[in-house]
Backbone as CSV, one residue per row, in Angstrom:
resi,resn,N_x,N_y,N_z,CA_x,CA_y,CA_z,C_x,C_y,C_z
1,MET,64.180,-67.442,72.805,63.886,-67.913,74.154,62.142,-69.053,74.016
2,SER,62.467,-69.752,74.347,61.811,-70.632,74.048,59.606,-70.170,73.735
3,GLY,58.719,-70.436,73.547,58.136,-70.230,73.255,56.812,-70.683,74.622
4,GLY,57.027,-71.402,74.935,56.436,-72.654,76.308,55.965,-71.344,77.458
5,GLY,55.565,-72.192,78.080,55.188,-71.494,79.579,56.288,-72.217,80.595
6,ALA,55.817,-71.194,81.775,56.951,-71.764,83.078,57.326,-73.260,83.079
7,VAL,58.487,-73.347,83.236,59.270,-74.496,83.426,59.398,-75.050,84.997
8,VAL,59.431,-76.224,85.611,59.766,-76.356,87.028,61.283,-76.899,86.835
9,GLY,61.951,-76.334,87.504,63.496,-76.436,87.020,63.888,-78.079,88.318
10,PRO,65.128,-78.204,88.038,65.351,-79.267,89.173,65.380,-79.364,90.819
11,ASP,65.401,-78.067,90.882,65.087,-77.515,92.324,63.498,-77.239,93.254
12,GLY,62.748,-77.739,91.950,61.595,-77.484,92.461,60.435,-76.737,91.797
13,LEU,61.461,-75.061,91.770,60.954,-74.094,91.367,60.518,-73.909,89.850
14,PRO,59.558,-73.102,89.497,58.977,-72.674,88.086,59.773,-71.846,87.340
15,ARG,60.273,-71.864,86.322,60.598,-70.312,86.205,60.297,-70.381,84.245
16,CYS,60.981,-69.178,83.800,61.142,-68.801,82.588,60.943,-69.931,81.608
17,PRO,61.065,-70.859,80.535,62.085,-71.119,80.379,63.627,-70.896,80.298
18,TRP,63.629,-69.747,79.691,65.060,-69.313,79.595,65.870,-69.419,80.503
19,GLY,65.364,-69.428,81.781,66.063,-69.228,83.179,66.408,-70.585,83.282
20,LEU,65.998,-71.703,82.318,66.609,-72.574,83.216,67.543,-73.651,81.917
21,GLU,67.414,-72.750,80.861,68.110,-73.296,79.500,69.708,-74.113,79.922
22,ALA,70.063,-74.852,79.480,71.110,-75.614,80.118,71.753,-75.424,81.435
23,GLU,70.757,-76.240,82.420,70.507,-76.361,83.718,72.499,-75.633,84.473
24,SER,73.614,-76.213,83.487,75.041,-75.997,84.081,75.126,-74.358,83.620
25,ARG,74.502,-73.539,83.380,74.460,-72.019,83.345,73.590,-71.381,84.512
26,ALA,74.311,-71.376,85.714,73.830,-71.064,87.304,74.018,-69.470,86.626
27,ASP,74.827,-68.640,86.263,74.895,-67.322,86.073,73.655,-66.950,85.281
28,TYR,73.074,-67.626,84.038,72.067,-67.264,83.456,70.530,-67.682,84.506
29,ARG,70.301,-68.410,85.387,69.383,-68.537,85.961,69.247,-67.645,87.405
30,ALA,70.430,-67.232,87.837,70.887,-66.220,88.754,70.589,-64.766,88.742
31,TYR,70.583,-64.581,87.308,70.229,-63.271,86.340,68.499,-63.553,86.387
32,HIS,68.367,-64.508,85.980,66.234,-64.697,85.697,66.067,-63.941,86.985
33,ASP,66.867,-64.485,88.381,66.063,-64.946,89.622,66.185,-63.621,90.588
34,THR,67.510,-62.767,90.115,67.697,-61.869,90.828,67.947,-60.882,90.335
35,GLU,67.809,-60.485,88.664,68.007,-59.068,88.170,66.629,-58.514,87.819
36,TRP,66.267,-59.356,86.361,65.373,-59.177,85.229,64.243,-59.501,85.640
37,GLY,63.592,-57.852,85.327,62.366,-57.532,85.586,62.130,-56.685,86.785
38,ARG,63.189,-56.701,88.061,63.241,-55.812,89.010,63.734,-54.135,88.605
39,PRO,63.440,-53.477,89.401,63.462,-51.907,88.906,65.035,-51.409,89.257
40,VAL,65.047,-50.754,88.224,66.918,-50.463,88.274,66.698,-48.680,88.004
41,HIS,67.116,-48.084,89.361,67.409,-46.675,89.251,68.995,-46.999,89.183
42,GLY,68.835,-44.907,89.155,70.465,-44.372,89.299,70.933,-44.174,87.817
43,ASP,71.351,-43.450,87.240,71.863,-42.722,86.412,73.098,-43.498,85.731
44,ASP,74.039,-44.245,86.596,75.142,-44.845,86.146,74.740,-46.008,85.961
45,ALA,73.814,-46.967,86.412,72.850,-48.342,86.651,72.304,-48.218,85.151
46,ILE,71.110,-47.305,85.139,70.565,-47.350,83.539,71.915,-47.255,82.455
47,TYR,72.284,-45.996,82.546,73.858,-46.067,81.559,74.237,-47.515,81.567
48,GLU,74.717,-47.862,82.230,75.046,-49.631,82.428,74.643,-50.592,81.249
49,ARG,72.936,-50.503,82.158,71.740,-51.218,81.005,71.807,-50.977,79.317
50,ILE,71.654,-49.762,79.047,71.839,-49.298,77.871,73.092,-49.643,77.136
51,CYS,74.181,-49.350,77.572,75.455,-50.204,77.048,75.472,-51.314,76.852
52,LEU,75.274,-52.226,77.892,75.153,-53.664,77.818,73.937,-54.329,76.965
53,GLU,72.982,-53.594,76.644,71.837,-54.063,76.054,72.122,-53.759,74.460
54,ALA,72.803,-52.908,74.104,73.649,-52.293,72.790,74.672,-53.577,72.424
55,PHE,75.332,-53.802,73.442,75.983,-54.953,72.862,75.663,-56.081,72.561
56,GLN,74.463,-56.524,73.295,73.923,-57.826,73.531,73.409,-57.691,71.767
57,SER,73.616,-56.499,70.877,72.485,-56.226,69.618,73.518,-57.688,69.168
58,GLY,72.567,-58.614,68.483,72.969,-59.917,67.586,73.633,-60.754,68.431
59,LEU,73.607,-60.967,69.301,74.302,-62.029,70.370,73.367,-62.540,71.478
60,SER,73.993,-63.104,71.809,73.276,-63.701,73.239,73.361,-63.422,74.244
61,TRP,72.549,-63.256,74.944,72.639,-62.490,75.904,73.304,-63.166,77.140
62,LEU,73.646,-64.273,77.142,74.325,-65.219,78.138,76.090,-64.643,77.759
63,THR,76.585,-64.313,76.789,77.790,-63.711,76.048,78.110,-62.801,76.454
64,ILE,76.997,-61.674,77.150,77.485,-60.282,77.398,77.586,-60.753,79.177
65,LEU,76.506,-61.241,79.303,76.172,-61.837,81.141,77.624,-62.402,81.865
66,ARG,78.394,-63.198,80.626,79.589,-63.888,81.206,80.982,-62.860,81.140
67,ARG,80.707,-61.613,80.421,81.394,-61.056,80.211,81.539,-59.495,80.686
68,ARG,80.306,-59.475,81.640,79.736,-58.454,82.350,80.886,-57.630,83.348
69,GLU,81.335,-57.792,84.124,82.249,-57.560,85.163,83.724,-57.190,84.174
70,GLY,84.149,-57.977,83.200,84.799,-57.325,81.842,84.723,-56.407,81.680
71,PHE,83.271,-56.050,80.992,82.922,-54.635,80.794,82.657,-53.614,82.244
72,ARG,82.417,-54.147,83.216,82.726,-53.095,84.061,84.023,-52.587,84.775
73,THR,85.425,-53.487,83.919,86.222,-52.733,84.162,86.279,-52.000,83.284
74,ALA,86.195,-52.470,82.112,86.819,-51.717,80.646,86.218,-50.380,80.824
75,PHE,84.884,-49.921,81.524,84.158,-49.035,81.471,84.099,-47.758,82.628
76,ALA,85.219,-48.302,83.331,84.887,-47.188,84.715,83.917,-47.629,85.251
77,GLY,83.192,-48.794,85.490,82.384,-49.195,86.087,80.925,-48.751,85.655
78,PHE,80.994,-48.282,84.563,80.157,-47.640,83.689,79.642,-46.090,84.493
79,SER,80.842,-45.551,85.327,80.269,-44.474,85.239,80.379,-43.282,84.250
80,ILE,79.345,-42.509,84.223,78.805,-41.608,83.167,79.937,-40.954,82.826
81,ALA,80.647,-39.948,84.208,81.956,-39.156,83.517,83.081,-40.023,83.726
82,GLY,83.354,-40.915,84.352,84.340,-41.422,83.491,84.528,-42.188,82.143
83,VAL,83.328,-42.564,81.238,83.057,-42.774,80.536,83.015,-41.489,79.487
84,ALA,82.687,-40.789,79.712,82.506,-39.461,78.906,83.811,-38.830,78.834
85,ALA,84.670,-39.392,79.660,86.161,-38.267,79.436,87.308,-39.333,78.449
86,PHE,86.695,-40.717,78.369,87.009,-41.329,77.418,87.913,-40.966,76.022
87,THR,88.844,-40.983,75.826,89.684,-40.332,74.859,90.201,-41.669,73.355
88,ASP,90.139,-41.015,72.037,90.488,-42.091,71.522,91.465,-43.369,71.571
89,ALA,92.302,-43.090,72.503,93.473,-44.046,72.783,92.633,-44.821,74.056
90,ASP,91.422,-44.643,74.772,90.861,-45.571,75.489,89.900,-46.444,74.326
91,ALA,89.398,-45.610,73.023,88.803,-46.712,72.231,89.515,-47.870,71.879
92,ASP,90.835,-47.345,71.275,92.172,-48.417,71.085,91.929,-49.836,72.244
93,ARG,92.318,-49.169,73.416,92.833,-49.867,74.324,91.168,-50.681,74.781
94,LEU,90.049,-50.214,74.116,88.780,-51.463,74.315,88.606,-52.044,73.552
95,LEU,89.149,-51.798,72.145,89.260,-52.433,70.740,89.970,-54.055,70.875
96,ALA,91.031,-53.492,72.052,92.025,-54.312,72.502,91.973,-55.118,73.626
97,ASP,90.723,-55.391,74.223,90.107,-55.954,75.226,89.644,-57.251,75.477
98,PRO,90.244,-58.463,75.866,89.747,-59.320,75.367,88.427,-59.971,76.451
99,GLY,88.457,-58.749,77.400,87.484,-58.894,78.206,85.737,-58.455,77.990
100,ILE,85.815,-57.773,76.665,84.626,-57.228,75.741,84.568,-57.581,74.649
101,ILE,82.972,-57.309,74.175,82.996,-57.709,72.714,83.686,-56.578,72.145
102,ARG,84.605,-56.712,71.324,85.382,-55.744,70.441,84.741,-55.747,69.250
103,ASN,83.666,-54.451,69.640,83.001,-54.016,68.396,83.312,-52.706,68.295
104,ARG,83.617,-51.928,67.284,83.977,-50.424,66.613,82.781,-49.649,67.213
105,ALA,81.924,-50.161,66.260,80.551,-49.118,67.034,79.730,-49.466,67.657
106,LYS,80.015,-50.369,68.444,79.591,-50.694,69.695,80.458,-49.896,70.837
107,ILE,81.286,-49.885,70.765,82.416,-48.835,71.945,82.248,-47.426,71.634
108,ALA,82.157,-47.368,70.289,82.087,-45.688,70.055,80.413,-45.081,70.840
109,ALA,79.643,-46.361,70.338,78.094,-45.811,71.131,78.065,-45.438,71.990
110,ALA,78.947,-46.600,72.687,78.840,-46.367,74.400,79.619,-45.370,74.933
111,MET,81.186,-45.303,74.599,81.276,-43.524,74.555,80.285,-42.249,73.937
112,ALA,79.845,-42.688,72.954,78.836,-41.619,72.812,77.772,-41.070,73.535
113,ASN,77.502,-42.604,73.986,75.823,-42.225,74.918,76.463,-42.036,76.430
114,ALA,77.544,-42.126,76.803,77.928,-41.337,77.908,78.048,-40.137,78.057
115,GLN,78.456,-39.535,76.937,78.912,-37.920,76.561,77.058,-37.805,76.432
116,ALA,76.251,-37.969,76.033,74.733,-37.650,76.099,74.349,-37.897,77.457
117,ALA,74.646,-38.873,78.292,74.147,-39.004,79.521,74.574,-37.879,80.264
118,ALA,75.512,-37.595,79.992,76.476,-36.699,80.798,76.413,-34.901,80.839
119,ARG,75.692,-35.069,79.501,74.890,-33.662,79.079,72.957,-33.423,79.741
120,LEU,72.709,-34.523,80.483,71.616,-34.061,81.211,71.749,-34.175,82.523
121,ALA,70.848,-33.430,83.244,70.935,-33.080,84.773,70.862,-34.167,85.383
122,PRO,71.278,-34.338,86.707,71.799,-35.665,87.542,70.175,-36.034,88.056
123,GLY,69.803,-37.171,87.873,68.791,-37.655,87.702,67.837,-38.096,86.689
124,GLU,68.297,-37.053,85.286,67.188,-37.004,84.573,67.446,-38.072,83.575
125,LEU,68.353,-38.862,83.883,68.566,-40.312,82.327,67.367,-40.860,83.534
126,ASP,67.410,-41.136,84.321,66.611,-42.197,85.183,65.069,-42.060,84.947
127,GLU,64.793,-40.508,84.854,63.689,-39.814,85.249,62.870,-40.255,83.326
128,LEU,63.929,-40.206,82.682,63.751,-40.355,81.506,63.138,-41.790,81.159
129,VAL,63.719,-42.142,80.981,63.528,-43.987,80.919,62.263,-44.374,81.596
130,TRP,62.666,-44.076,82.758,61.138,-44.445,83.424,59.480,-43.562,83.374
131,SER,60.324,-42.574,82.766,58.550,-42.226,81.917,57.971,-42.567,81.086
132,TYR,58.777,-43.548,80.592,58.052,-44.542,79.202,57.551,-45.897,79.884
133,ALA,57.507,-46.264,81.358,56.855,-47.204,82.199,55.647,-47.483,81.605
134,PRO,54.997,-48.302,80.734,53.866,-48.749,80.401,52.921,-48.785,81.650
135,GLU,51.830,-48.686,81.309,50.612,-49.139,82.074,50.942,-50.996,82.341
136,PRO,50.199,-51.526,83.263,50.525,-52.757,83.338,49.609,-53.442,82.421
137,ARG,50.227,-54.551,81.638,48.691,-54.957,80.968,49.231,-56.579,81.680
138,PRO,48.196,-57.517,80.688,48.098,-58.876,80.827,49.379,-59.288,80.933
139,VAL,49.271,-60.465,82.098,50.630,-61.119,82.472,50.926,-62.361,81.523
140,PRO,51.920,-62.416,80.823,52.315,-63.131,79.773,52.275,-64.742,80.094
141,ARG,51.457,-65.532,79.621,51.604,-66.975,79.751,52.657,-67.937,78.928
142,THR,52.957,-67.353,77.895,54.192,-68.169,76.875,55.039,-66.853,76.632
143,PHE,55.990,-67.286,75.966,56.879,-66.220,75.713,56.285,-66.044,74.332
144,ALA,55.755,-66.367,73.452,54.878,-65.932,72.514,54.002,-64.782,72.799
145,ASP,53.755,-64.544,74.070,53.103,-63.329,74.556,53.810,-62.065,75.182
146,VAL,55.312,-62.460,74.480,55.734,-61.474,75.053,56.531,-60.329,73.977
147,PRO,56.252,-59.395,73.323,56.436,-58.770,72.702,57.755,-58.493,72.552
148,ALA,58.737,-57.919,71.131,59.781,-57.378,71.128,59.627,-55.951,70.706
149,ILE,58.808,-55.427,70.321,58.666,-53.815,70.716,57.305,-53.680,71.087
150,THR,57.312,-52.398,71.565,56.107,-51.666,71.956,55.903,-50.024,71.583
151,PRO,54.811,-49.771,71.679,54.701,-48.061,71.455,55.546,-47.420,72.656
152,GLU,55.711,-48.014,73.432,56.842,-47.169,74.742,58.039,-47.417,74.123
153,SER,58.415,-48.683,73.775,59.918,-49.108,73.626,60.038,-48.039,71.753
154,THR,59.199,-47.933,71.314,59.335,-46.966,69.790,59.556,-45.624,70.443
155,ALA,59.296,-45.096,71.210,58.974,-44.099,71.755,60.347,-43.229,72.636
156,LEU,60.304,-44.713,73.796,61.822,-44.421,73.946,63.126,-43.849,73.439
157,ALA,63.196,-45.160,72.759,64.391,-45.153,71.463,64.395,-43.940,70.963
158,LYS,63.523,-43.496,70.046,63.676,-41.844,69.580,63.588,-41.001,70.750
159,ASP,63.192,-40.725,71.771,63.658,-39.932,72.713,65.146,-40.063,73.215
160,LEU,66.023,-41.039,72.966,67.446,-41.487,72.993,67.859,-41.016,72.205
161,LYS,67.454,-41.843,71.025,68.493,-40.827,69.557,68.095,-39.444,69.601
162,LYS,67.142,-38.652,69.812,66.942,-37.470,69.464,67.941,-36.703,70.719
163,ARG,68.224,-37.218,71.687,69.187,-36.766,72.617,70.688,-37.139,72.323
164,GLY,71.069,-37.657,71.185,72.768,-38.144,71.414,72.601,-39.822,71.667
165,PHE,72.091,-40.450,71.652,72.351,-41.971,72.023,72.173,-42.655,71.070
166,ARG,73.231,-43.436,70.946,72.974,-44.863,69.828,73.028,-45.843,69.814
167,PHE,72.697,-47.004,68.977,72.520,-48.235,69.368,71.104,-48.476,70.392
168,VAL,69.862,-47.675,70.303,68.990,-47.663,70.937,67.709,-47.951,70.120
169,GLY,67.648,-48.696,69.276,66.255,-48.958,68.738,65.482,-49.484,69.077
170,PRO,63.713,-49.451,68.802,62.701,-50.021,69.800,63.027,-51.238,70.284
171,THR,63.953,-52.187,69.421,64.060,-53.660,70.017,64.487,-53.748,71.379
172,THR,65.872,-52.968,71.154,66.935,-53.036,72.025,66.574,-51.862,73.442
173,ALA,65.530,-50.855,72.865,64.978,-50.105,74.161,63.919,-51.115,75.228
174,TYR,63.329,-51.733,74.200,62.646,-53.043,74.836,63.314,-53.946,76.049
175,ALA,64.337,-54.382,75.239,64.913,-54.933,76.304,65.315,-54.441,77.479
176,LEU,66.087,-52.869,77.185,66.270,-52.006,78.269,65.317,-52.161,79.257
177,MET,63.842,-52.134,78.643,62.825,-51.755,79.880,62.069,-52.851,80.382
178,GLN,62.611,-54.403,79.763,62.781,-55.608,80.877,63.779,-55.253,81.570
179,ALA,65.130,-55.300,81.129,66.325,-55.417,81.793,66.132,-54.331,83.371
180,CYS,65.367,-53.294,83.061,65.149,-52.163,84.245,63.981,-52.473,84.821
181,GLY,63.292,-53.225,84.463,62.261,-53.583,85.376,60.746,-52.563,85.242
182,LEU,60.904,-51.663,84.283,59.705,-51.137,83.331,58.070,-51.686,83.208
183,VAL,59.127,-53.169,82.661,57.886,-54.182,82.180,58.220,-55.373,83.081
184,ASN,57.664,-56.353,83.416,57.694,-57.765,84.343,57.237,-58.403,83.405
185,ASP,58.326,-58.969,82.302,57.344,-60.091,81.339,57.683,-61.676,81.926
186,HIS,58.135,-62.115,83.155,58.605,-63.047,84.039,56.668,-63.827,83.785
187,LEU,56.876,-64.543,83.084,55.485,-65.516,82.729,54.637,-65.958,83.922
188,ALA,53.722,-65.893,83.764,52.369,-66.477,84.757,53.116,-67.893,85.195
189,GLY,53.057,-68.002,86.396,53.476,-69.622,86.972,55.469,-69.448,86.855
190,CYS,55.800,-68.324,86.750,57.262,-68.267,87.107,57.500,-67.865,88.685
191,HIS,58.631,-68.158,89.601,58.164,-67.778,90.856,58.945,-66.809,91.241
192,VAL,59.822,-66.299,90.010,59.742,-65.023,90.653,58.928,-63.536,90.010
193,ARG,57.887,-64.222,89.483,56.548,-62.865,89.032,56.595,-62.155,89.910
194,GLY,55.754,-62.883,91.175,55.329,-61.968,92.170,56.697,-61.391,92.985
195,THR,57.322,-61.471,92.969,58.080,-60.281,93.818,59.387,-59.804,92.716
196,ALA,59.477,-59.461,91.563,60.439,-59.007,90.912,59.725,-57.226,90.837
197,SER,58.450,-57.170,90.804,58.410,-55.663,91.100,58.382,-54.797,92.362
């Protein structure tokens, strides 16, 4: 992500620079404007974000975003109960699915994470993740002001791992916090900043 401040796009609206990267990427802009930094609740919805952030590790978010519908189809709509029941045959099917990222370790993690989530009581995954929402901090002016990890993301990653979740290090946990709206890292001046919470 760029280190600069908010940038005015062709539509006259100021955005975080990554929301304007390659103007042809309308899907990226839509994600920036309507999803990123907005509160997400519900166990299955949180589970989906955990999976997608894990699959994103080492890749561009745009790669995941453009395959999101493929992921949803392949992973039973990210139903925790559905994926927790997946078998080795499902893992083989996923490894052959061109609509997703075919990484054996990440597929295994998504299946293990569903099993870990299924062991929790209804609503507990949502409550667990949101219990790590930090106190509001100063509004970032540039992406240099946005951390990659925080004490809260480190603690969340540790808690999730203790419960059997995989591919949830502190950086991935912080990206999850951003994606689920626990933090609002839209830059000062970004038109979404005041509407994201």
